[in-house]
Short mmCIF file of C-alpha atoms in Angstrom, two decimals:
data_model
loop_
_atom_site.label_atom_id
_atom_site.label_comp_id
_atom_site.label_asym_id
_atom_site.label_seq_id
_atom_site.Cartn_x
_atom_site.Cartn_y
_atom_site.Cartn_z
CA MET F 509 -65.75 -6.28 -37.57
CA MET F 510 -62.51 -5.85 -35.67
CA SER F 511 -59.24 -5.21 -37.85
CA GLY F 512 -56.52 -7.70 -39.10
CA PHE F 513 -60.16 -9.95 -40.72
CA PRO F 514 -60.79 -9.58 -43.62
CA ASP F 515 -63.66 -8.19 -45.52
CA TRP F 516 -66.16 -10.51 -45.39
CA HIS F 517 -70.00 -9.81 -46.53
CA GLY F 518 -72.26 -12.11 -47.66
CA THR F 519 -75.37 -13.93 -46.70
CA THR F 520 -79.13 -12.84 -46.73
CA ILE F 521 -81.52 -14.96 -44.62
CA LEU F 522 -85.08 -14.35 -43.73
CA ALA F 523 -87.58 -16.00 -41.61
CA VAL F 524 -91.35 -16.02 -42.56
CA ARG F 525 -93.83 -17.06 -40.33
CA ARG F 526 -98.24 -17.07 -42.28
CA ASP F 527 -100.80 -19.70 -42.23
CA GLY F 528 -99.45 -22.09 -39.98
CA ARG F 529 -95.44 -21.87 -41.77
CA THR F 530 -92.70 -21.16 -40.85
CA VAL F 531 -89.59 -20.53 -42.88
CA ILE F 532 -86.59 -19.65 -42.81
CA ALA F 533 -84.43 -18.84 -46.47
CA GLY F 534 -80.67 -18.36 -46.88
CA ASP F 535 -78.41 -17.27 -49.77
CA GLY F 536 -75.49 -19.06 -51.04
CA GLN F 537 -73.08 -16.56 -51.63
CA VAL F 538 -69.64 -15.88 -49.65
CA SER F 539 -67.76 -12.64 -50.34
CA MET F 540 -64.64 -11.55 -49.37
CA GLY F 541 -64.54 -7.72 -50.53
CA PRO F 542 -65.01 -7.24 -54.05
CA THR F 543 -64.55 -11.40 -55.37
CA VAL F 544 -67.56 -13.72 -54.34
CA VAL F 545 -65.61 -17.15 -52.47
CA LYS F 546 -68.42 -19.24 -52.67
CA GLY F 547 -71.64 -19.69 -54.33
CA ALA F 548 -73.54 -22.95 -52.79
CA ALA F 549 -72.38 -21.86 -48.63
CA ARG F 550 -75.50 -23.92 -46.79
CA LYS F 551 -76.17 -21.29 -43.61
CA VAL F 552 -79.45 -22.41 -42.39
CA ARG F 553 -79.97 -25.38 -40.84
CA ARG F 554 -82.73 -27.87 -38.85
CA LEU F 555 -82.09 -28.46 -35.56
CA ALA F 556 -84.16 -30.52 -32.32
CA GLY F 557 -84.69 -33.50 -34.46
CA GLY F 558 -86.31 -31.14 -37.09
CA LYS F 559 -88.85 -29.24 -34.86
CA VAL F 560 -86.84 -25.66 -35.17
CA ILE F 561 -84.37 -23.57 -37.56
CA ALA F 562 -81.68 -21.63 -37.28
CA GLY F 563 -79.91 -19.28 -40.63
CA PHE F 564 -76.35 -17.36 -39.79
CA ALA F 565 -74.80 -14.45 -40.29
CA GLY F 566 -71.42 -12.97 -40.28
CA ALA F 567 -68.41 -15.36 -39.81
CA THR F 568 -69.38 -19.28 -40.33
CA ALA F 569 -67.19 -20.95 -37.80
CA ASP F 570 -68.97 -18.63 -35.48
CA ALA F 571 -71.66 -19.00 -35.95
CA PHE F 572 -70.99 -22.80 -35.90
CA THR F 573 -69.80 -22.81 -32.44
CA LEU F 574 -73.64 -20.34 -32.06
CA ILE F 575 -75.16 -22.92 -33.47
CA GLU F 576 -73.90 -25.95 -31.28
CA ARG F 577 -74.67 -23.89 -27.89
CA LEU F 578 -77.91 -23.11 -29.41
CA GLU F 579 -78.37 -26.76 -29.63
CA ALA F 580 -77.09 -27.53 -26.03
CA LYS F 581 -79.98 -25.49 -24.54
CA LEU F 582 -81.84 -26.82 -27.09
CA GLU F 583 -81.35 -30.14 -25.29
CA GLN F 584 -81.90 -28.46 -21.65
CA TYR F 585 -85.26 -27.05 -23.20
CA PRO F 586 -86.56 -29.15 -25.41
CA ASP F 587 -89.89 -27.12 -26.27
CA GLN F 588 -88.84 -24.01 -25.10
CA LEU F 589 -87.26 -21.94 -27.83
CA ALA F 590 -87.68 -18.68 -26.82
CA ARG F 591 -86.09 -20.09 -23.15
CA ALA F 592 -83.16 -21.47 -25.09
CA CYS F 593 -82.44 -17.98 -27.05
CA VAL F 594 -82.08 -16.33 -23.81
CA ASP F 595 -79.72 -18.37 -22.50
CA LEU F 596 -77.90 -18.58 -25.76
CA ALA F 597 -77.41 -14.72 -25.98
CA LYS F 598 -77.14 -14.10 -22.16
CA ASP F 599 -73.98 -16.64 -22.96
CA TRP F 600 -73.35 -14.90 -25.68
CA ARG F 601 -72.75 -11.24 -24.20
CA THR F 602 -71.20 -12.35 -20.70
CA ASP F 603 -68.49 -14.96 -21.77
CA ARG F 604 -65.21 -13.49 -22.85
CA TYR F 605 -64.79 -15.87 -25.51
CA LEU F 606 -68.03 -15.62 -27.25
CA ARG F 607 -68.57 -12.14 -26.96
CA ARG F 608 -65.58 -12.29 -29.56
CA LEU F 609 -68.40 -14.18 -31.74
CA GLU F 610 -69.58 -12.30 -34.79
CA ALA F 611 -72.56 -13.19 -36.45
CA MET F 612 -75.80 -13.53 -35.54
CA LEU F 613 -78.85 -16.22 -35.70
CA LEU F 614 -82.36 -16.31 -37.24
CA VAL F 615 -84.38 -19.32 -35.51
CA ALA F 616 -87.62 -20.41 -35.81
CA ASP F 617 -90.67 -22.73 -34.33
CA ARG F 618 -93.73 -23.91 -35.90
CA SER F 619 -94.90 -21.08 -34.03
CA SER F 620 -92.43 -18.77 -32.85
CA ILE F 621 -89.26 -16.76 -34.86
CA PHE F 622 -86.12 -15.34 -32.89
CA SER F 623 -83.34 -12.79 -33.99
CA VAL F 624 -80.17 -13.28 -31.38
CA THR F 625 -77.49 -11.38 -31.07
CA GLY F 626 -74.09 -10.83 -29.11
CA VAL F 627 -75.65 -8.59 -27.83
CA GLY F 628 -78.50 -9.73 -25.68
CA ASP F 629 -81.11 -8.52 -28.54
CA VAL F 630 -83.70 -11.97 -28.86
CA LEU F 631 -86.00 -10.21 -30.43
CA GLU F 632 -89.16 -11.25 -32.07
CA PRO F 633 -90.47 -9.73 -34.80
CA GLU F 634 -94.35 -7.73 -34.94
CA HIS F 635 -95.47 -9.10 -37.64
CA GLY F 636 -93.92 -13.09 -38.64
CA VAL F 637 -91.25 -11.26 -41.21
CA ALA F 638 -87.25 -11.42 -39.67
CA ALA F 639 -84.30 -10.51 -41.27
CA VAL F 640 -80.65 -10.53 -40.78
CA GLY F 641 -76.67 -10.52 -43.19
CA SER F 642 -76.10 -8.03 -46.17
CA GLY F 643 -78.93 -8.12 -47.44
CA GLY F 644 -81.35 -9.06 -44.71
CA ASN F 645 -83.11 -4.90 -45.12
CA PHE F 646 -84.06 -5.49 -49.48
CA ALA F 647 -85.58 -8.75 -48.35
CA LEU F 648 -87.43 -7.53 -45.14
CA ALA F 649 -88.38 -4.58 -46.20
CA ALA F 650 -89.79 -6.91 -49.67
CA ALA F 651 -91.53 -9.68 -47.40
CA ARG F 652 -93.26 -6.92 -45.34
CA ALA F 653 -94.52 -5.62 -49.17
CA LEU F 654 -95.69 -9.34 -49.94
CA VAL F 655 -97.15 -11.00 -46.91
CA ASP F 656 -99.60 -7.34 -46.81
CA HIS F 657 -100.26 -7.32 -50.41
CA THR F 658 -100.14 -10.34 -51.18
CA ALA F 659 -102.22 -13.87 -50.73
CA LEU F 660 -98.76 -16.19 -51.32
CA ASP F 661 -97.99 -17.99 -48.78
CA ALA F 662 -95.51 -17.84 -46.37
CA GLU F 663 -92.44 -20.46 -48.60
CA ALA F 664 -93.66 -18.08 -52.05
CA VAL F 665 -93.21 -14.51 -49.86
CA ALA F 666 -89.76 -15.92 -48.72
CA ARG F 667 -89.24 -16.71 -52.16
CA ARG F 668 -89.52 -13.97 -54.62
CA ALA F 669 -88.38 -11.51 -51.31
CA MET F 670 -85.36 -13.70 -51.89
CA ALA F 671 -85.00 -12.83 -55.57
CA ILE F 672 -85.80 -8.96 -54.64
CA ALA F 673 -82.56 -9.09 -52.68
CA ALA F 674 -80.35 -11.12 -54.69
CA ASP F 675 -81.89 -8.10 -57.68
CA ILE F 676 -80.84 -5.28 -55.34
CA CYS F 677 -77.19 -6.60 -52.96
CA VAL F 678 -73.79 -7.13 -54.69
CA TYR F 679 -73.53 -9.79 -51.82
CA THR F 680 -77.34 -11.76 -51.69
CA ASN F 681 -77.45 -14.34 -54.52
CA GLY F 682 -80.64 -16.31 -55.87
CA ASN F 683 -78.70 -20.27 -54.36
CA LEU F 684 -81.29 -20.64 -51.72
CA THR F 685 -81.48 -22.84 -49.41
CA VAL F 686 -85.56 -22.83 -47.72
CA GLU F 687 -86.44 -25.02 -45.21
CA ILE F 688 -89.70 -25.22 -44.54
CA LEU F 689 -91.59 -25.85 -39.98
CA GLY F 690 -95.46 -26.35 -40.61
CA ASP F 691 -98.39 -28.12 -41.97
#
């Protein structure tokens, strides 16, 4: 984090694809240092007329700027999520203003999930599960185990994995926003 900025933590965003459904879940907690500032933030949004879901971690204003840019890319490249994400990551890495933004995005449509970062990464997970944020590694590990060893559907995996992350990570709560694409 840049010096002079408060020590903001909070956010666990998890994406799960399973059996034709894609789910992105995000917790509602925003913390500053040891203090919970807000418990019901909405960090998951529908884009492109409801065909795309995006969840964000990091500085809120920065994330909103990136989501606006992503929406513009989706208008420019309709039904081409990968191309829109790559174009956003390219701009994010090369534009002097955007380079300073401190956020990460998880973006999904019915068939793909991408993690998009400011260092130019556009990553598609191998196992249909991706996570970002303070509790992201906890949610990712739980979701991977649930996908590999249970018959739970994508939403149930996401909800259970987020509950596990909330039990472990002090910067994650159980107040979820869940968006679903698919059957």
